mmCIF file of C-alpha atoms and ligand atoms in Angstrom:
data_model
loop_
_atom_site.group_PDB
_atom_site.id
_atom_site.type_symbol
_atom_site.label_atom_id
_atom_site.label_comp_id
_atom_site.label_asym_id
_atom_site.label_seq_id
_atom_site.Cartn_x
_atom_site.Cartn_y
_atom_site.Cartn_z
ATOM 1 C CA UNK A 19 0.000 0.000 0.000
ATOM 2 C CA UNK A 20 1.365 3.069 -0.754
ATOM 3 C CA UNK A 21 2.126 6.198 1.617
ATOM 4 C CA UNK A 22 -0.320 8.690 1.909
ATOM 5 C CA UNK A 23 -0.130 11.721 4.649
ATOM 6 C CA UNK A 24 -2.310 14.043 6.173
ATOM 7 C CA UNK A 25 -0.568 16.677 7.623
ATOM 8 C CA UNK A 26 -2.928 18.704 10.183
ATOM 9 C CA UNK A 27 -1.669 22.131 11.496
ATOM 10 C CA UNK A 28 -0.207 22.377 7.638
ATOM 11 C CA UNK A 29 0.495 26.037 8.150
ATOM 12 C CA UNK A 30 1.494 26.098 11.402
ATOM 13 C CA UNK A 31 5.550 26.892 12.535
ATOM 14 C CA UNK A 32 5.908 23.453 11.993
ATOM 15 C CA UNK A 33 3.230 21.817 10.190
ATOM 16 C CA UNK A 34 4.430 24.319 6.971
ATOM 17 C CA UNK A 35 8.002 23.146 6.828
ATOM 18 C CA UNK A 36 7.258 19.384 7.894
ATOM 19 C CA UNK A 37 4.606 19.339 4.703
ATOM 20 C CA UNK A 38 7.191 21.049 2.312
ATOM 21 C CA UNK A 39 9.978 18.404 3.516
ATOM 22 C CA UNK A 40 7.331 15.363 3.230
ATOM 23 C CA UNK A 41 6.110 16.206 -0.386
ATOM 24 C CA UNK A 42 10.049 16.258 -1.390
ATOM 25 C CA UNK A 43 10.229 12.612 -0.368
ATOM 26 C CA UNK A 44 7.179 11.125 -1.193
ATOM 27 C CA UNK A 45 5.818 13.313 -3.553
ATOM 28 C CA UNK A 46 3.414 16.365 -3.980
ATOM 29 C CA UNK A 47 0.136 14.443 -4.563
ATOM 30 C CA UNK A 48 1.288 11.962 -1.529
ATOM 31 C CA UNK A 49 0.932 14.638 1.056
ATOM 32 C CA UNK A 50 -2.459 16.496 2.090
ATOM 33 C CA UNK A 51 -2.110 19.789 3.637
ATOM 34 C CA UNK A 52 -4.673 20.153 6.282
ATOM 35 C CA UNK A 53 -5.551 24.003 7.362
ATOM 36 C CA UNK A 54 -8.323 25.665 9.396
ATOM 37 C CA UNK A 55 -8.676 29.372 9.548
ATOM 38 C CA UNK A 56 -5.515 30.298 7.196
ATOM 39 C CA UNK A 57 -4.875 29.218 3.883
ATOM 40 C CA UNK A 58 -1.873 27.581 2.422
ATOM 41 C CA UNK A 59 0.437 30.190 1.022
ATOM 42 C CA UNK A 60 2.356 29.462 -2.156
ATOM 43 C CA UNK A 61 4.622 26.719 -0.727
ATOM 44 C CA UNK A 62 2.061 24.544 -0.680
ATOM 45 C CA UNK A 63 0.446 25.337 -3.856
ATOM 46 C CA UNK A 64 2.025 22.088 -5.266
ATOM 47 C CA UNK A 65 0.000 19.703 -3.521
ATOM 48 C CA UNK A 66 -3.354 19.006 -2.504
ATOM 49 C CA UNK A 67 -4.813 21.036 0.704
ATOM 50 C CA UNK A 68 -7.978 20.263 2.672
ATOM 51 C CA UNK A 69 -10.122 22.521 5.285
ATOM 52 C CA UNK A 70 -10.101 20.246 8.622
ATOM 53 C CA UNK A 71 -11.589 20.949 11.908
ATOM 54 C CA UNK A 72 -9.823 18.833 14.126
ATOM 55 C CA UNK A 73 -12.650 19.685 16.954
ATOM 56 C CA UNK A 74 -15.305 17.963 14.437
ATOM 57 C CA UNK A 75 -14.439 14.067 13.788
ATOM 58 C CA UNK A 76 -16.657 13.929 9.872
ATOM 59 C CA UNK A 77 -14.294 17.096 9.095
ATOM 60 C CA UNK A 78 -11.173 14.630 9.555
ATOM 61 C CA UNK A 79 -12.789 11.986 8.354
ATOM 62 C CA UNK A 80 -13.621 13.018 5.058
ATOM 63 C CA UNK A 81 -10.428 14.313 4.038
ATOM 64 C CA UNK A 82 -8.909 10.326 5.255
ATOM 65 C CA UNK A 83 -11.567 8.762 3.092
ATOM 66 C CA UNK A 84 -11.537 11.325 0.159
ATOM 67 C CA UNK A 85 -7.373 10.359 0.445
ATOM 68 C CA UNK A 86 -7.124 6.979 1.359
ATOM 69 C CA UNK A 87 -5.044 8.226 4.459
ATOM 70 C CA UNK A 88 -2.647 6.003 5.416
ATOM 71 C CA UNK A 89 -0.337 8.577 8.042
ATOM 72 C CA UNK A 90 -1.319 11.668 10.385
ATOM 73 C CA UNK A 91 1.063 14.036 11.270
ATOM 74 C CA UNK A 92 -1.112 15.756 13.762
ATOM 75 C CA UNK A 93 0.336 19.177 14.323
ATOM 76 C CA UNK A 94 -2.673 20.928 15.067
ATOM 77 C CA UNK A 95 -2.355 22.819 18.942
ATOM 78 C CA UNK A 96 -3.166 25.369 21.042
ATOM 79 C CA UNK A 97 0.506 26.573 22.825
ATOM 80 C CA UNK A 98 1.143 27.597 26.331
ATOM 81 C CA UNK A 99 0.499 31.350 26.029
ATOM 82 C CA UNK A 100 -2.758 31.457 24.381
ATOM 83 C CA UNK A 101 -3.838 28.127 26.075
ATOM 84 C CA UNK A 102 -3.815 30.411 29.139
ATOM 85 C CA UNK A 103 -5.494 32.927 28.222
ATOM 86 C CA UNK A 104 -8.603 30.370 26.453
ATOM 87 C CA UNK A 105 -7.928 27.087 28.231
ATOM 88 C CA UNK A 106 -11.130 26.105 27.235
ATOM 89 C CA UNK A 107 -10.161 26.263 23.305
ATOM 90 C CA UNK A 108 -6.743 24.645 24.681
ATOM 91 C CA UNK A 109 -8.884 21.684 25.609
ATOM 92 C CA UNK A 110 -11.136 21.509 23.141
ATOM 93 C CA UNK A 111 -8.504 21.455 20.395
ATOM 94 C CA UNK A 112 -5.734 19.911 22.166
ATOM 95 C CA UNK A 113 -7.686 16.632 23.951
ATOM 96 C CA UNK A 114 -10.627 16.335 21.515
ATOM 97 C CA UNK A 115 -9.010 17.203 18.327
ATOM 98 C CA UNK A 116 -6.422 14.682 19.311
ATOM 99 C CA UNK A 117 -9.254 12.230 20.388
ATOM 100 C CA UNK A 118 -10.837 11.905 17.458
ATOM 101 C CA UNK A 119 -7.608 11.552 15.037
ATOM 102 C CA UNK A 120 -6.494 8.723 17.065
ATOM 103 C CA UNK A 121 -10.169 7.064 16.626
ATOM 104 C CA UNK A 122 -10.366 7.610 13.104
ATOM 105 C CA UNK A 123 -6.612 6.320 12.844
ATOM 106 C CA UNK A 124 -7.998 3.464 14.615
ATOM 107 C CA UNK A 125 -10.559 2.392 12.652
ATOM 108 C CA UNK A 126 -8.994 3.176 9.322
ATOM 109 C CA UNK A 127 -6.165 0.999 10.640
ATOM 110 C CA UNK A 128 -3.440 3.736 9.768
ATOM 111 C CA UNK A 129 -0.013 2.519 9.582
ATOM 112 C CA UNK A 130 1.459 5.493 12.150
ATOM 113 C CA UNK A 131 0.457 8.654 13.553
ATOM 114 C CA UNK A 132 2.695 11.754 14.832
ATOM 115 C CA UNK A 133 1.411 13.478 17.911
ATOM 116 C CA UNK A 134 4.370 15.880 19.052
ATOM 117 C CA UNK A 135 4.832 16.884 22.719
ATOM 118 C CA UNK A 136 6.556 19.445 24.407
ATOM 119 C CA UNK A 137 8.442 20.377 27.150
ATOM 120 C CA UNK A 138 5.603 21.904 28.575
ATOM 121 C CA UNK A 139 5.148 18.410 29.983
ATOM 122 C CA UNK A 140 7.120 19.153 33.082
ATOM 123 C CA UNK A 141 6.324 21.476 35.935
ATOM 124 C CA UNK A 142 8.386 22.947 38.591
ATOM 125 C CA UNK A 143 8.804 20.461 40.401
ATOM 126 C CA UNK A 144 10.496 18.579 38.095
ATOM 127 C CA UNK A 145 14.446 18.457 37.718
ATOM 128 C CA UNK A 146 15.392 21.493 35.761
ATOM 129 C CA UNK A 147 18.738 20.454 34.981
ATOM 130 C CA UNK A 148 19.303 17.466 32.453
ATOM 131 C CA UNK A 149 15.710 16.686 33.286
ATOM 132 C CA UNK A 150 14.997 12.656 32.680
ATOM 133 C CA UNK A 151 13.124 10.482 30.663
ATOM 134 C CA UNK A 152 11.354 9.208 33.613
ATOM 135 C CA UNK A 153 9.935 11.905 35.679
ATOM 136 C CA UNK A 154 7.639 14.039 37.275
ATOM 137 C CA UNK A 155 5.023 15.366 35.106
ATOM 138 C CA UNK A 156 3.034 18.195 37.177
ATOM 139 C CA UNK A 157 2.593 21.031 34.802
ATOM 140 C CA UNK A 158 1.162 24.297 35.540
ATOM 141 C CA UNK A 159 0.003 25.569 32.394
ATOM 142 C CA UNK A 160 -3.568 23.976 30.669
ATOM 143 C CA UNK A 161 -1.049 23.358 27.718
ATOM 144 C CA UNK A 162 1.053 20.893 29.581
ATOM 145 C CA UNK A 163 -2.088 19.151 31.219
ATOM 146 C CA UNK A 164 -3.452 18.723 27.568
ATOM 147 C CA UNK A 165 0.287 16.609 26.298
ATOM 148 C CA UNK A 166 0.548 14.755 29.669
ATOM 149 C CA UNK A 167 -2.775 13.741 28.821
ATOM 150 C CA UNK A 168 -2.033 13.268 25.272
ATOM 151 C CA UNK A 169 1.041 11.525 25.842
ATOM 152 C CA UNK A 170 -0.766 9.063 28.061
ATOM 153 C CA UNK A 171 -3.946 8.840 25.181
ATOM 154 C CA UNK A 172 -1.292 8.098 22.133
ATOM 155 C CA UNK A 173 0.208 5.453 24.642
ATOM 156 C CA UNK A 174 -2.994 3.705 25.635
ATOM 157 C CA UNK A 175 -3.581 3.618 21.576
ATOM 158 C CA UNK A 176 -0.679 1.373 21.066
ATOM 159 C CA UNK A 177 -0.898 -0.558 24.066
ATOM 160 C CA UNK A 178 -4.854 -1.646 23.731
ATOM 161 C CA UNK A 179 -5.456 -1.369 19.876
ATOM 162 C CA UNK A 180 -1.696 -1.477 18.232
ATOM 163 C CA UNK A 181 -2.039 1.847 16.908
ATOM 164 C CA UNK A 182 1.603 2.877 15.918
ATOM 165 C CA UNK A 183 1.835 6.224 17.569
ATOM 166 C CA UNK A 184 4.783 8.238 18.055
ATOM 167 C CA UNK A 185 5.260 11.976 19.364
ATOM 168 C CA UNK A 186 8.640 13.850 20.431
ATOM 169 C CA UNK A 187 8.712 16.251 23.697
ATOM 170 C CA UNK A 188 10.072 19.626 21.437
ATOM 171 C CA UNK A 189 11.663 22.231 23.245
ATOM 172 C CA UNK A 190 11.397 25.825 21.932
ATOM 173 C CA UNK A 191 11.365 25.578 17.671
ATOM 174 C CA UNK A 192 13.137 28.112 16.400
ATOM 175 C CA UNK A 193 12.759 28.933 12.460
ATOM 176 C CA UNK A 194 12.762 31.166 9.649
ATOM 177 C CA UNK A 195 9.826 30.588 7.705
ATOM 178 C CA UNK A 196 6.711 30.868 9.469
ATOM 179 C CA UNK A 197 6.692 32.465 12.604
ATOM 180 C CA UNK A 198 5.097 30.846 16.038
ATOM 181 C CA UNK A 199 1.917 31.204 17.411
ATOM 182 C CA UNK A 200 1.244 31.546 20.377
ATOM 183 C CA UNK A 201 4.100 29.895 22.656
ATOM 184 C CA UNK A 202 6.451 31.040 25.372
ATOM 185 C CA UNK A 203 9.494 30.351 24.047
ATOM 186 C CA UNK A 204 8.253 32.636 20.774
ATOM 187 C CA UNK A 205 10.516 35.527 21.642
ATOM 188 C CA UNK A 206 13.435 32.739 20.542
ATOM 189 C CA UNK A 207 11.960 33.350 17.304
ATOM 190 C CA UNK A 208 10.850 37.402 17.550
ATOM 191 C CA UNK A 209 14.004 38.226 18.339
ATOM 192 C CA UNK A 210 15.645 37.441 14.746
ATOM 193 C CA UNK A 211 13.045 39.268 12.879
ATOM 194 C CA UNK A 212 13.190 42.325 14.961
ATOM 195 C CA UNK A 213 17.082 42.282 14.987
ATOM 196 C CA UNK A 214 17.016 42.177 11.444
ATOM 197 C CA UNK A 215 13.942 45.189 10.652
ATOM 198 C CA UNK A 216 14.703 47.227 13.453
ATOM 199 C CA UNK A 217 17.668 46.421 15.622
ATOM 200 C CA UNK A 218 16.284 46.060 18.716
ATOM 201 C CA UNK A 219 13.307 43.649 20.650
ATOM 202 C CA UNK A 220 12.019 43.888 24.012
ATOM 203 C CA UNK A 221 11.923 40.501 25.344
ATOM 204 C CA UNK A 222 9.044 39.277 27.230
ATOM 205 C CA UNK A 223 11.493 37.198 29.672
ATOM 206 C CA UNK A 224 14.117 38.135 31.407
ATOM 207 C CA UNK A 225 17.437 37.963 30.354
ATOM 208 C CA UNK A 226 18.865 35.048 32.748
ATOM 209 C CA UNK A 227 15.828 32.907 31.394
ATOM 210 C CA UNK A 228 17.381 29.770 30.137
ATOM 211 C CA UNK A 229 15.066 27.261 27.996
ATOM 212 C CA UNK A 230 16.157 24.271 25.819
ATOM 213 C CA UNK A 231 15.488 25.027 22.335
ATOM 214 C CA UNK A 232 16.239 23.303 18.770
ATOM 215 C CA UNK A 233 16.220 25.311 15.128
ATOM 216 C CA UNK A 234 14.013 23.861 12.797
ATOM 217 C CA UNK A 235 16.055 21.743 10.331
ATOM 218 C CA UNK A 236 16.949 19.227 13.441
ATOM 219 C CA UNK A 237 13.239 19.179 14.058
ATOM 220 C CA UNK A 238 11.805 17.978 10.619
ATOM 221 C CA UNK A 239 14.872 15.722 10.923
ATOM 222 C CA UNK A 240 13.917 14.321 14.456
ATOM 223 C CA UNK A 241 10.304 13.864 13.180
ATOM 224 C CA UNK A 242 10.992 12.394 10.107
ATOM 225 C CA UNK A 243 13.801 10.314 11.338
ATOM 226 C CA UNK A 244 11.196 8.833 14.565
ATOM 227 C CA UNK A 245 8.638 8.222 12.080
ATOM 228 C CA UNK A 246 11.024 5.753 10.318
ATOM 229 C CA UNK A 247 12.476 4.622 12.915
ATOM 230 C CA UNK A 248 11.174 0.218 13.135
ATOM 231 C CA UNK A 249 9.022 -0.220 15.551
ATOM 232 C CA UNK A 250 10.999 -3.237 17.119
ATOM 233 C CA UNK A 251 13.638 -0.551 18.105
ATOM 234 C CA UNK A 252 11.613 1.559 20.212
ATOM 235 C CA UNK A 253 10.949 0.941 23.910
ATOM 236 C CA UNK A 254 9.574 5.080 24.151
ATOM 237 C CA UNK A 255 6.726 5.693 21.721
ATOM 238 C CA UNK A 256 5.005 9.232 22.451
ATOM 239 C CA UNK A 257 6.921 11.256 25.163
ATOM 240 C CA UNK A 258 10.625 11.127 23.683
ATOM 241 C CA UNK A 259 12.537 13.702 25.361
ATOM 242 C CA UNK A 260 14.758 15.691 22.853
ATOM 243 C CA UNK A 261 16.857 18.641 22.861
ATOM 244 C CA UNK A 262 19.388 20.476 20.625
ATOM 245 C CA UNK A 263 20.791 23.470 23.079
ATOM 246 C CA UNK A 264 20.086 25.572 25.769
ATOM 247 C CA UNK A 265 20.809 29.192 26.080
ATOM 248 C CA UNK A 266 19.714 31.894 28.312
ATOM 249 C CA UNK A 267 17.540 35.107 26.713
ATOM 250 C CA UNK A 268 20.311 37.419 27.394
ATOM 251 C CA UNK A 269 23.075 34.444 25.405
ATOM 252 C CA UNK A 270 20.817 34.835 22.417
ATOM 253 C CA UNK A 271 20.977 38.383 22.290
ATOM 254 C CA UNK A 272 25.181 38.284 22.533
ATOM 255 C CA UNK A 273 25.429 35.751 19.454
ATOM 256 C CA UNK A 274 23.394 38.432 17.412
ATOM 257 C CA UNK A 275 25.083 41.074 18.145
ATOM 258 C CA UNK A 276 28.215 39.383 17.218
ATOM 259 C CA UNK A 277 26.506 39.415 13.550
ATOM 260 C CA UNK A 278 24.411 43.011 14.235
ATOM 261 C CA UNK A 279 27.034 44.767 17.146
ATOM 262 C CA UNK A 280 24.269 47.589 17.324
ATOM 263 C CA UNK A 281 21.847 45.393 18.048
ATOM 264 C CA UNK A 282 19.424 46.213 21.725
ATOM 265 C CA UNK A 283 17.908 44.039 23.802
ATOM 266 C CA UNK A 284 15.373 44.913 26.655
ATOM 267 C CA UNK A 285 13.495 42.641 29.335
ATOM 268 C CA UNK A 286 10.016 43.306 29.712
ATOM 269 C CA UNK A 287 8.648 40.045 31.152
ATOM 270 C CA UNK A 288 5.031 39.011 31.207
ATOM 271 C CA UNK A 289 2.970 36.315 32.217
ATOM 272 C CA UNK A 290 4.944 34.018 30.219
ATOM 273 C CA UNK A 291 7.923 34.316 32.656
ATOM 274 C CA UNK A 292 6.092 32.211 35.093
ATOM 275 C CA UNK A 293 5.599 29.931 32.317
ATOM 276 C CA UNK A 294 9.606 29.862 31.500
ATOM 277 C CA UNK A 295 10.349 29.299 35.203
ATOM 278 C CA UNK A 296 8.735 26.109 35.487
ATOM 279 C CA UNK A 297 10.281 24.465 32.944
ATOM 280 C CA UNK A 298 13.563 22.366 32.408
ATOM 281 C CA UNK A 299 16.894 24.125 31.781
ATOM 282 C CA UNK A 300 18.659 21.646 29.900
ATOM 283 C CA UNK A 301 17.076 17.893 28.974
ATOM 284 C CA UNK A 302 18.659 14.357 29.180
ATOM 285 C CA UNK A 303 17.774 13.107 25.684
ATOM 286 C CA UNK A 304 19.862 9.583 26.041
ATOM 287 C CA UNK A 305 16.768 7.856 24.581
ATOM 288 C CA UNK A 306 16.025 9.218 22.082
ATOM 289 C CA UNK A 307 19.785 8.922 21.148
ATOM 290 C CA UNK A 308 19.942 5.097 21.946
ATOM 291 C CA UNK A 309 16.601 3.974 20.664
ATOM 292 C CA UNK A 310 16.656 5.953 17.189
ATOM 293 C CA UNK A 311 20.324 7.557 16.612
ATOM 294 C CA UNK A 312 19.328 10.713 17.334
ATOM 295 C CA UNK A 313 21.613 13.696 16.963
ATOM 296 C CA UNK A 314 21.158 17.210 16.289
ATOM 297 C CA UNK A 315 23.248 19.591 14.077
ATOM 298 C CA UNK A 316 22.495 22.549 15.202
ATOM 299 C CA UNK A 317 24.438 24.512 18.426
ATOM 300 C CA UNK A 318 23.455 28.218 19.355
ATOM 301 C CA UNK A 319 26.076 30.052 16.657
ATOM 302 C CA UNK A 320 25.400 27.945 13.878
ATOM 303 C CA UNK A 321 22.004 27.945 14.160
ATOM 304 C CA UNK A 322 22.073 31.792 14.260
ATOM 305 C CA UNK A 323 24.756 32.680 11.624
ATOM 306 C CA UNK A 324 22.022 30.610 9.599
ATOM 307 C CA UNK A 325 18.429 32.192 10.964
ATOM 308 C CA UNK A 326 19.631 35.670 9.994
ATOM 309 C CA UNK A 327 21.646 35.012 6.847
ATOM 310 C CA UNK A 328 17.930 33.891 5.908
ATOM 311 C CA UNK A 329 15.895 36.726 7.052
ATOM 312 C CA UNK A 330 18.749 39.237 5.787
ATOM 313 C CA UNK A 331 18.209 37.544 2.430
ATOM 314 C CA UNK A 332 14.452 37.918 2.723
ATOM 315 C CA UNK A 333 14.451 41.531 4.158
ATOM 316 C CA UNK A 334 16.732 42.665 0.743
ATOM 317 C CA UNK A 335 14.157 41.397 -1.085
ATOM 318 C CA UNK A 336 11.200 43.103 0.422
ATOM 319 C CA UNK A 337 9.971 39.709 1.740
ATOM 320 C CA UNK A 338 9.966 40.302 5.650
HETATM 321 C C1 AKB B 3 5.391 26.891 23.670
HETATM 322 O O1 AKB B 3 6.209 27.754 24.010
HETATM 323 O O2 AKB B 3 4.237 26.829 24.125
HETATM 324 C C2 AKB B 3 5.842 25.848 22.675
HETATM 325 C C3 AKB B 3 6.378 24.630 23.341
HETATM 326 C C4 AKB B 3 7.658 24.675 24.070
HETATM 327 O O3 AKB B 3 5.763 23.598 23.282
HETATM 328 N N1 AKB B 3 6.830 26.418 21.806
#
């Protein structure tokens, strides 16, 4: 049977570049780009796109019969910040969208789904420092509650009906093409694009905030790379921990400046900061390493030199 994807979320941070990277290996017409309120933008003109409503189960549905679905990469989600301020909509997309694309996965006998996680998993009472596999998972945020739920839902799929479901706990995702929505560690991302247009950013944490945090090439690679991973090698299925680096607010600002010396940062912080402060530092990702050769290839300077050689290029051209 041959592959085909559904990609919810599709023009989402993530979902965008994850659908772009799919259609390059199995094709445009393989890969369906699922979208709710905003339209695909020309990237993913060359394949076929579909409205879903996660929240409604014959909205999913439709576009996995229409398709012949065989994989969901479910990137649909509500993120910490606005899940605080509507933790109602958190739920309701978070827990029942994932509900019902784990039923219909079910009983379309899908080959694998992709739920991710996030570090939002962990609370403060967890170890902030090289924080384990195996731990406590007390979140704070309706966010967190929502993927220690979900982690525990994809998990219950595989044990009691085989479902093949795997998810990743991503730290901060830092990228150049579409910008975040919603999330604490967004100012990771803010930051470039204001250094670039305007030369300086208030940040919404303050500067000694330090938050593990991965650019986006290692993540398409980490997802991609799980997703093929055989099954008979994993022990973990849908809480992998997985980091790249970890840098404080105020380190971030230094390795820009060493490309843009007249670059300013300020610290404003917000709500979010009490977001940031209860969770990890740095993460122990030894399973993820053992069980599926995981390894990332970005580190704080290259990842920057890269970020704003991008959004320099785009800015020239009017694009930003
Ligand atoms: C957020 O900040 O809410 C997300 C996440 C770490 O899951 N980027």
């Amino acid at each position: 049977m041959s592959e085909m994807i559904l990609v919810t979320g599709a023009v989402g941070q993530i979902g965008s570049e994850l659908t772009v990277e799919l259609r390059k290996r199995y094709g445009n017409d393989s890969v369906v780009a699922g979208f709710h309120r905003k339209k695909p933008g020309a990237t993913l003109q060359n394949g076929p796109s579909e409205l879903v409503d996660v929240t409604k189960k014959e909205s999913v549905e439709n576009v996995v019969k229409k398709y012949d679905i065989t994989t969901i990469y479910h990137m649909v989600a509500i993120l910490s910040a606005v899940g605080e301020e509507k933790p109602n909509l958190a739920w309701n997309v978070n827990m029942n969208g994932l509900y019902n694309i784990l039923e219909i996965a079910k009983e379309h006998n899908m080959r694998r789904v992709f739920c991710p996680s996030s570090i939002a998993v962990f609370g403060p009472e967890t170890p902030q420092k090289s924080t384990p596999q195996e731990t406590i998972l007390r979140p704070r945020t309706m966010y967190g509650v929502t993927k220690v739920a979900g982690e525990l839902l994809c998990d219950y799929y595989f044990r009691r009906f085989g479902l093949d479901v795997r998810g990743l706990r991503y730290p901060g995702i830092i990228s150049s093409e579409t910008l975040p929505g919603g999330g604490t560690t967004d100012y990771a991302v803010e930051i470039f694009y204001e250094a670039v247009k305007n030369k300086r950013y208030t940040c919404f944490v303050k500067k000694d905030t330090i938050l593990p945090m991965m650019y986006m090439p290692d993540c398409i690679k980490a997802t991609m790379d799980l997703m093929n991973a055989p099954l008979s090698s994993l022990k973990h299925h849908s809480d992998f921990n997985i980091t790249a680096m970890s840098f404080s607010a105020g380190e971030l600002a230094e390795e820009i400046r060493k490309h843009i010396p007249n670059f300013v940062c300020e610290y404003t912080p917000d709500f979010r900061q009490n977001i940031a402060d209860s969770w990890p530092r740095t993460i122990d990702d030894s399973c993820a390493r053992e069980e599926w050769g995981w390894k990332p290839n970005y580190d704080l300077p290259s990842m920057t030199k890269n970020m704003l050689e991008k959004l320099e290029k785009r800015y020239e051209e009017g694009k930003l």
